Amino acid sequence: MGSNRTGVQMSPLDARRMHDQHVEAAPAVLQLPAAAAGADVRARYIADAGTVGSVPPPGSVKGVLNTGVAMLSGNNPQLLLDRLGERLAFERTATRICDALITKVRTLQGDDGDALVPLDILLSMREQEAEHFALVARCVEQLGGDSTAQTPAGDLAGVESSGLLQAVADPRTSVAQSLHALLISELADNSGWEMLVALAAAHKHTAMLREFERALERERAHLQYVKAWFERHTLGAPAAPEVPGGAHWTAPDSR
């Protein structure tokens, strides 16, 4: 427990005075629903706004041909490339989140292998996130796209995940607080890979489908570990985390 630095309970007289002044200055606003305040301004911005970028066209002859064939077949290759761009942005940030947490865990608990967050598993998770980034980049190139180009979904994913990275990188946050941010990241990561698996199957990219299913299996293991670590830090639960299906953790291979 610490000092109350942000709540109004520390100064009830000032809080009451502030409330009374607000009522006197803006009685009409108080009669409206809270969500309606400023809604008309936001609505005008929404009506006039454009889109969050666009999926760039293929930069190679192979990419143009692949895209044309896919579109003639009734598929939407732009959607797949957009979601691949999303995973690129997210896996890049997920790797950095792991880097930040590794530094924090080493600083606060040392290199103790029996600690609540085993460093060997966390290091393996970090390497697998980096491998997933490289995998998605290769798939974009195989489709004739540019893995360095930012797609709309990639732009949004970068913004969304940046807050999680800031939470973990903040030197004031505890390991438990950092694990909560990582848990949110893993939940979103699992959902993203499930989407890629479905898209690869719909577009009949058999080789990609196998790779994506393997990545999803790893991400599900990550989620189980992070959830268990967070619960142990928060609730003091003694149970050791298990990966789905009762399998044992395996370090990433060189493939």
CSV table of C-alpha atoms in Angstrom, one decimal:
chain,number,residue,atom,x,y,z
A,1,MET,CA,0.0,0.0,0.0
A,2,GLY,CA,1.2,3.5,-0.8
A,3,SER,CA,0.1,7.1,-0.8
A,4,ASN,CA,-3.1,8.2,-2.5
A,5,ARG,CA,-1.7,10.6,-5.1
A,6,THR,CA,-4.5,10.5,-7.7
A,7,GLY,CA,-7.9,10.1,-5.9
A,8,VAL,CA,-10.2,12.9,-4.8
A,9,GLN,CA,-10.8,11.3,-1.4
A,10,MET,CA,-7.6,13.0,-0.1
A,11,SER,CA,-9.3,16.5,-0.5
A,12,PRO,CA,-13.1,16.1,-0.1
A,13,LEU,CA,-13.7,19.9,0.2
A,14,ASP,CA,-11.9,20.6,-3.1
A,15,ALA,CA,-13.6,17.7,-4.7
A,16,ARG,CA,-17.0,19.1,-3.8
A,17,ARG,CA,-16.1,22.6,-4.9
A,18,MET,CA,-14.9,21.2,-8.3
A,19,HIS,CA,-18.1,19.3,-8.7
A,20,ASP,CA,-20.3,22.3,-7.9
A,21,GLN,CA,-18.4,24.6,-10.3
A,22,HIS,CA,-18.8,22.0,-13.1
A,23,VAL,CA,-22.6,21.9,-12.4
A,24,GLU,CA,-22.9,25.7,-12.5
A,25,ALA,CA,-20.7,26.1,-15.7
A,26,ALA,CA,-22.3,23.3,-17.8
A,27,PRO,CA,-25.8,22.3,-16.7
A,28,ALA,CA,-26.9,21.4,-20.2
A,29,VAL,CA,-24.0,19.0,-20.7
A,30,LEU,CA,-25.0,17.1,-17.5
A,31,GLN,CA,-28.5,16.5,-18.9
A,32,LEU,CA,-27.0,14.5,-21.9
A,33,PRO,CA,-25.8,10.9,-21.7
A,34,ALA,CA,-22.0,10.8,-21.0
A,35,ALA,CA,-21.3,9.1,-24.3
A,36,ALA,CA,-23.0,11.9,-26.2
A,37,ALA,CA,-20.5,14.5,-25.2
A,38,GLY,CA,-18.4,15.2,-28.2
A,39,ALA,CA,-20.0,12.5,-30.2
A,40,ASP,CA,-21.0,14.9,-33.0
A,41,VAL,CA,-17.4,16.0,-33.4
A,42,ARG,CA,-16.1,12.5,-33.5
A,43,ALA,CA,-18.8,11.6,-36.1
A,44,ARG,CA,-17.7,14.4,-38.4
A,45,TYR,CA,-14.1,13.1,-38.2
A,46,ILE,CA,-15.2,9.5,-38.9
A,47,ALA,CA,-17.3,10.7,-41.9
A,48,ASP,CA,-14.4,12.6,-43.4
A,49,ALA,CA,-11.6,10.2,-42.6
A,50,GLY,CA,-10.0,7.8,-45.2
A,51,THR,CA,-8.7,4.3,-44.6
A,52,VAL,CA,-5.7,3.1,-42.6
A,53,GLY,CA,-3.5,2.7,-45.7
A,54,SER,CA,-3.9,0.0,-48.3
A,55,VAL,CA,-2.3,-3.3,-49.2
A,56,PRO,CA,0.6,-2.6,-51.6
A,57,PRO,CA,0.6,-4.3,-55.0
A,58,PRO,CA,3.1,-7.1,-55.7
A,59,GLY,CA,6.5,-5.7,-56.6
A,60,SER,CA,7.5,-8.7,-58.8
A,61,VAL,CA,6.2,-10.3,-62.0
A,62,LYS,CA,5.7,-13.5,-60.0
A,63,GLY,CA,3.7,-11.7,-57.5
A,64,VAL,CA,1.5,-10.1,-60.1
A,65,LEU,CA,0.9,-13.4,-61.8
A,66,ASN,CA,0.1,-15.2,-58.5
A,67,THR,CA,-2.3,-12.4,-57.5
A,68,GLY,CA,-4.1,-12.5,-60.9
A,69,VAL,CA,-4.5,-16.2,-60.8
A,70,ALA,CA,-5.8,-16.1,-57.2
A,71,MET,CA,-8.3,-13.4,-58.1
A,72,LEU,CA,-9.5,-15.3,-61.1
A,73,SER,CA,-10.0,-18.3,-58.9
A,74,GLY,CA,-12.4,-16.2,-56.6
A,75,ASN,CA,-9.9,-15.8,-53.8
A,76,ASN,CA,-8.9,-12.5,-52.1
A,77,PRO,CA,-5.1,-12.5,-52.0
A,78,GLN,CA,-5.1,-9.0,-50.6
A,79,LEU,CA,-6.8,-10.2,-47.4
A,80,LEU,CA,-4.1,-12.9,-46.9
A,81,LEU,CA,-1.3,-10.4,-47.5
A,82,ASP,CA,-2.9,-8.0,-45.1
A,83,ARG,CA,-3.2,-10.6,-42.3
A,84,LEU,CA,0.4,-11.7,-43.0
A,85,GLY,CA,1.4,-8.1,-42.5
A,86,GLU,CA,-0.5,-8.0,-39.2
A,87,ARG,CA,1.4,-11.1,-37.9
A,88,LEU,CA,4.7,-9.5,-39.1
A,89,ALA,CA,4.0,-6.4,-37.0
A,90,PHE,CA,2.8,-8.4,-34.0
A,91,GLU,CA,5.5,-11.0,-33.9
A,92,ARG,CA,8.1,-8.2,-34.2
A,93,THR,CA,6.7,-6.6,-31.1
A,94,ALA,CA,6.1,-9.9,-29.3
A,95,THR,CA,9.8,-10.6,-29.6
A,96,ARG,CA,10.6,-7.2,-28.1
A,97,ILE,CA,8.2,-7.8,-25.3
A,98,CYS,CA,10.0,-11.1,-24.5
A,99,ASP,CA,13.3,-9.2,-24.6
A,100,ALA,CA,12.0,-6.7,-22.1
A,101,LEU,CA,10.6,-9.3,-19.8
A,102,ILE,CA,13.8,-11.4,-19.9
A,103,THR,CA,15.8,-8.4,-18.7
A,104,LYS,CA,13.3,-7.7,-15.9
A,105,VAL,CA,13.2,-11.3,-14.8
A,106,ARG,CA,17.0,-11.6,-14.7
A,107,THR,CA,17.2,-8.4,-12.8
A,108,LEU,CA,14.6,-9.2,-10.2
A,109,GLN,CA,14.9,-13.0,-9.7
A,110,GLY,CA,18.4,-13.8,-11.2
A,111,ASP,CA,19.1,-16.9,-13.2
A,112,ASP,CA,17.4,-19.3,-10.9
A,113,GLY,CA,16.0,-22.1,-12.9
A,114,ASP,CA,13.4,-23.0,-10.2
A,115,ALA,CA,12.0,-19.5,-10.1
A,116,LEU,CA,8.3,-18.7,-10.9
A,117,VAL,CA,9.3,-17.7,-14.4
A,118,PRO,CA,11.9,-20.2,-15.7
A,119,LEU,CA,14.4,-18.3,-17.9
A,120,ASP,CA,15.2,-21.2,-20.1
A,121,ILE,CA,11.5,-21.5,-21.2
A,122,LEU,CA,11.2,-17.7,-21.6
A,123,LEU,CA,14.3,-17.6,-23.7
A,124,SER,CA,13.0,-20.4,-25.9
A,125,MET,CA,9.7,-18.5,-26.3
A,126,ARG,CA,11.5,-15.4,-27.4
A,127,GLU,CA,13.4,-17.4,-30.1
A,128,GLN,CA,10.2,-18.9,-31.3
A,129,GLU,CA,8.6,-15.5,-31.6
A,130,ALA,CA,11.5,-14.4,-33.7
A,131,GLU,CA,11.2,-17.6,-35.8
A,132,HIS,CA,7.6,-16.9,-36.4
A,133,PHE,CA,8.4,-13.4,-37.6
A,134,ALA,CA,10.9,-14.8,-40.1
A,135,LEU,CA,8.4,-17.5,-41.2
A,136,VAL,CA,5.7,-14.9,-42.0
A,137,ALA,CA,8.3,-12.7,-43.9
A,138,ARG,CA,9.2,-15.7,-46.1
A,139,CYS,CA,5.5,-16.4,-46.8
A,140,VAL,CA,4.9,-12.8,-47.9
A,141,GLU,CA,7.9,-13.1,-50.3
A,142,GLN,CA,6.7,-16.4,-51.6
A,143,LEU,CA,3.4,-14.7,-52.5
A,144,GLY,CA,5.3,-12.0,-54.4
A,145,GLY,CA,4.7,-9.4,-51.7
A,146,ASP,CA,7.1,-7.1,-50.0
A,147,SER,CA,7.7,-8.1,-46.4
A,148,THR,CA,9.0,-4.7,-45.5
A,149,ALA,CA,5.8,-2.9,-46.6
A,150,GLN,CA,3.3,-2.0,-43.9
A,151,THR,CA,-0.3,-3.2,-44.6
A,152,PRO,CA,-3.3,-1.7,-42.9
A,153,ALA,CA,-3.7,-4.6,-40.5
A,154,GLY,CA,0.0,-4.4,-39.8
A,155,ASP,CA,-0.2,-0.7,-39.0
A,156,LEU,CA,-3.1,-1.3,-36.6
A,157,ALA,CA,-1.3,-4.2,-34.9
A,158,GLY,CA,1.8,-2.1,-34.4
A,159,VAL,CA,-0.3,0.6,-32.6
A,160,GLU,CA,-2.2,-2.0,-30.5
A,161,SER,CA,0.8,-3.9,-29.4
A,162,SER,CA,3.0,-0.9,-28.7
A,163,GLY,CA,1.1,-0.3,-25.4
A,164,LEU,CA,1.8,-3.8,-24.2
A,165,LEU,CA,5.5,-3.3,-25.0
A,166,GLN,CA,5.5,0.0,-23.0
A,167,ALA,CA,3.9,-1.8,-20.1
A,168,VAL,CA,6.6,-4.5,-19.9
A,169,ALA,CA,9.5,-2.1,-20.7
A,170,ASP,CA,8.4,0.3,-17.9
A,171,PRO,CA,11.1,-0.2,-15.2
A,172,ARG,CA,8.4,0.4,-12.5
A,173,THR,CA,6.1,-2.6,-13.4
A,174,SER,CA,6.6,-5.8,-11.5
A,175,VAL,CA,7.1,-9.2,-13.1
A,176,ALA,CA,3.4,-10.0,-12.4
A,177,GLN,CA,2.2,-6.8,-14.1
A,178,SER,CA,4.5,-7.5,-17.0
A,179,LEU,CA,3.1,-11.1,-17.3
A,180,HIS,CA,-0.4,-9.6,-17.5
A,181,ALA,CA,0.6,-7.6,-20.5
A,182,LEU,CA,2.3,-10.7,-22.0
A,183,LEU,CA,-0.8,-12.7,-21.4
A,184,ILE,CA,-2.9,-10.2,-23.4
A,185,SER,CA,-0.2,-10.4,-26.2
A,186,GLU,CA,-0.4,-14.2,-26.2
A,187,LEU,CA,-4.2,-14.3,-26.4
A,188,ALA,CA,-4.1,-11.9,-29.4
A,189,ASP,CA,-1.3,-13.9,-30.9
A,190,ASN,CA,-3.2,-17.2,-30.7
A,191,SER,CA,-6.2,-15.6,-32.3
A,192,GLY,CA,-4.1,-14.2,-35.1
A,193,TRP,CA,-2.5,-17.5,-35.9
A,194,GLU,CA,-5.9,-19.2,-35.9
A,195,MET,CA,-7.0,-16.6,-38.6
A,196,LEU,CA,-3.9,-17.4,-40.7
A,197,VAL,CA,-4.5,-21.1,-40.5
A,198,ALA,CA,-8.1,-20.6,-41.7
A,199,LEU,CA,-7.0,-18.2,-44.5
A,200,ALA,CA,-4.2,-20.6,-45.7
A,201,ALA,CA,-6.7,-23.4,-45.8
A,202,ALA,CA,-9.2,-21.3,-47.7
A,203,HIS,CA,-6.6,-20.2,-50.3
A,204,LYS,CA,-5.3,-23.8,-50.5
A,205,HIS,CA,-1.7,-23.0,-49.6
A,206,THR,CA,-0.9,-26.4,-48.2
A,207,ALA,CA,2.8,-25.8,-47.3
A,208,MET,CA,1.9,-22.6,-45.5
A,209,LEU,CA,-0.9,-24.3,-43.7
A,210,ARG,CA,1.4,-26.8,-42.2
A,211,GLU,CA,3.8,-24.1,-41.1
A,212,PHE,CA,1.0,-22.0,-39.6
A,213,GLU,CA,-0.5,-25.0,-37.7
A,214,ARG,CA,3.0,-25.7,-36.2
A,215,ALA,CA,3.3,-22.0,-35.2
A,216,LEU,CA,-0.2,-22.1,-33.7
A,217,GLU,CA,0.7,-25.2,-31.6
A,218,ARG,CA,3.7,-23.3,-30.3
A,219,GLU,CA,1.7,-20.2,-29.5
A,220,ARG,CA,-0.9,-22.3,-27.6
A,221,ALA,CA,2.0,-23.6,-25.5
A,222,HIS,CA,3.2,-20.1,-24.9
A,223,LEU,CA,-0.3,-19.1,-23.7
A,224,GLN,CA,-0.5,-22.0,-21.3
A,225,TYR,CA,2.9,-21.1,-19.8
A,226,VAL,CA,2.3,-17.4,-19.4
A,227,LYS,CA,-1.2,-18.0,-17.9
A,228,ALA,CA,0.3,-20.3,-15.4
A,229,TRP,CA,3.2,-18.0,-14.5
A,230,PHE,CA,0.8,-15.1,-14.1
A,231,GLU,CA,-1.5,-17.1,-11.8
A,232,ARG,CA,1.5,-18.3,-9.7
A,233,HIS,CA,2.7,-14.7,-9.3
A,234,THR,CA,-0.7,-13.4,-8.5
A,235,LEU,CA,-2.3,-16.2,-6.5
A,236,GLY,CA,0.7,-18.1,-5.3
A,237,ALA,CA,-0.5,-21.3,-7.0
A,238,PRO,CA,2.1,-24.0,-6.7
A,239,ALA,CA,1.1,-26.0,-9.8
A,240,ALA,CA,3.7,-26.1,-12.6
A,241,PRO,CA,2.5,-25.0,-16.0
A,242,GLU,CA,1.8,-27.6,-18.6
A,243,VAL,CA,1.6,-27.3,-22.4
A,244,PRO,CA,-1.5,-28.5,-24.2
A,245,GLY,CA,-1.9,-32.2,-24.3
A,246,GLY,CA,0.5,-32.8,-21.5
A,247,ALA,CA,3.5,-32.6,-23.8
A,248,HIS,CA,6.8,-31.4,-22.5
A,249,TRP,CA,8.4,-28.1,-23.6
A,250,THR,CA,10.9,-28.4,-26.4
A,251,ALA,CA,13.4,-25.8,-27.4
A,252,PRO,CA,13.1,-24.4,-30.9
A,253,ASP,CA,15.0,-26.3,-33.6
A,254,SER,CA,17.0,-24.9,-36.5
A,255,ARG,CA,14.3,-25.5,-39.1
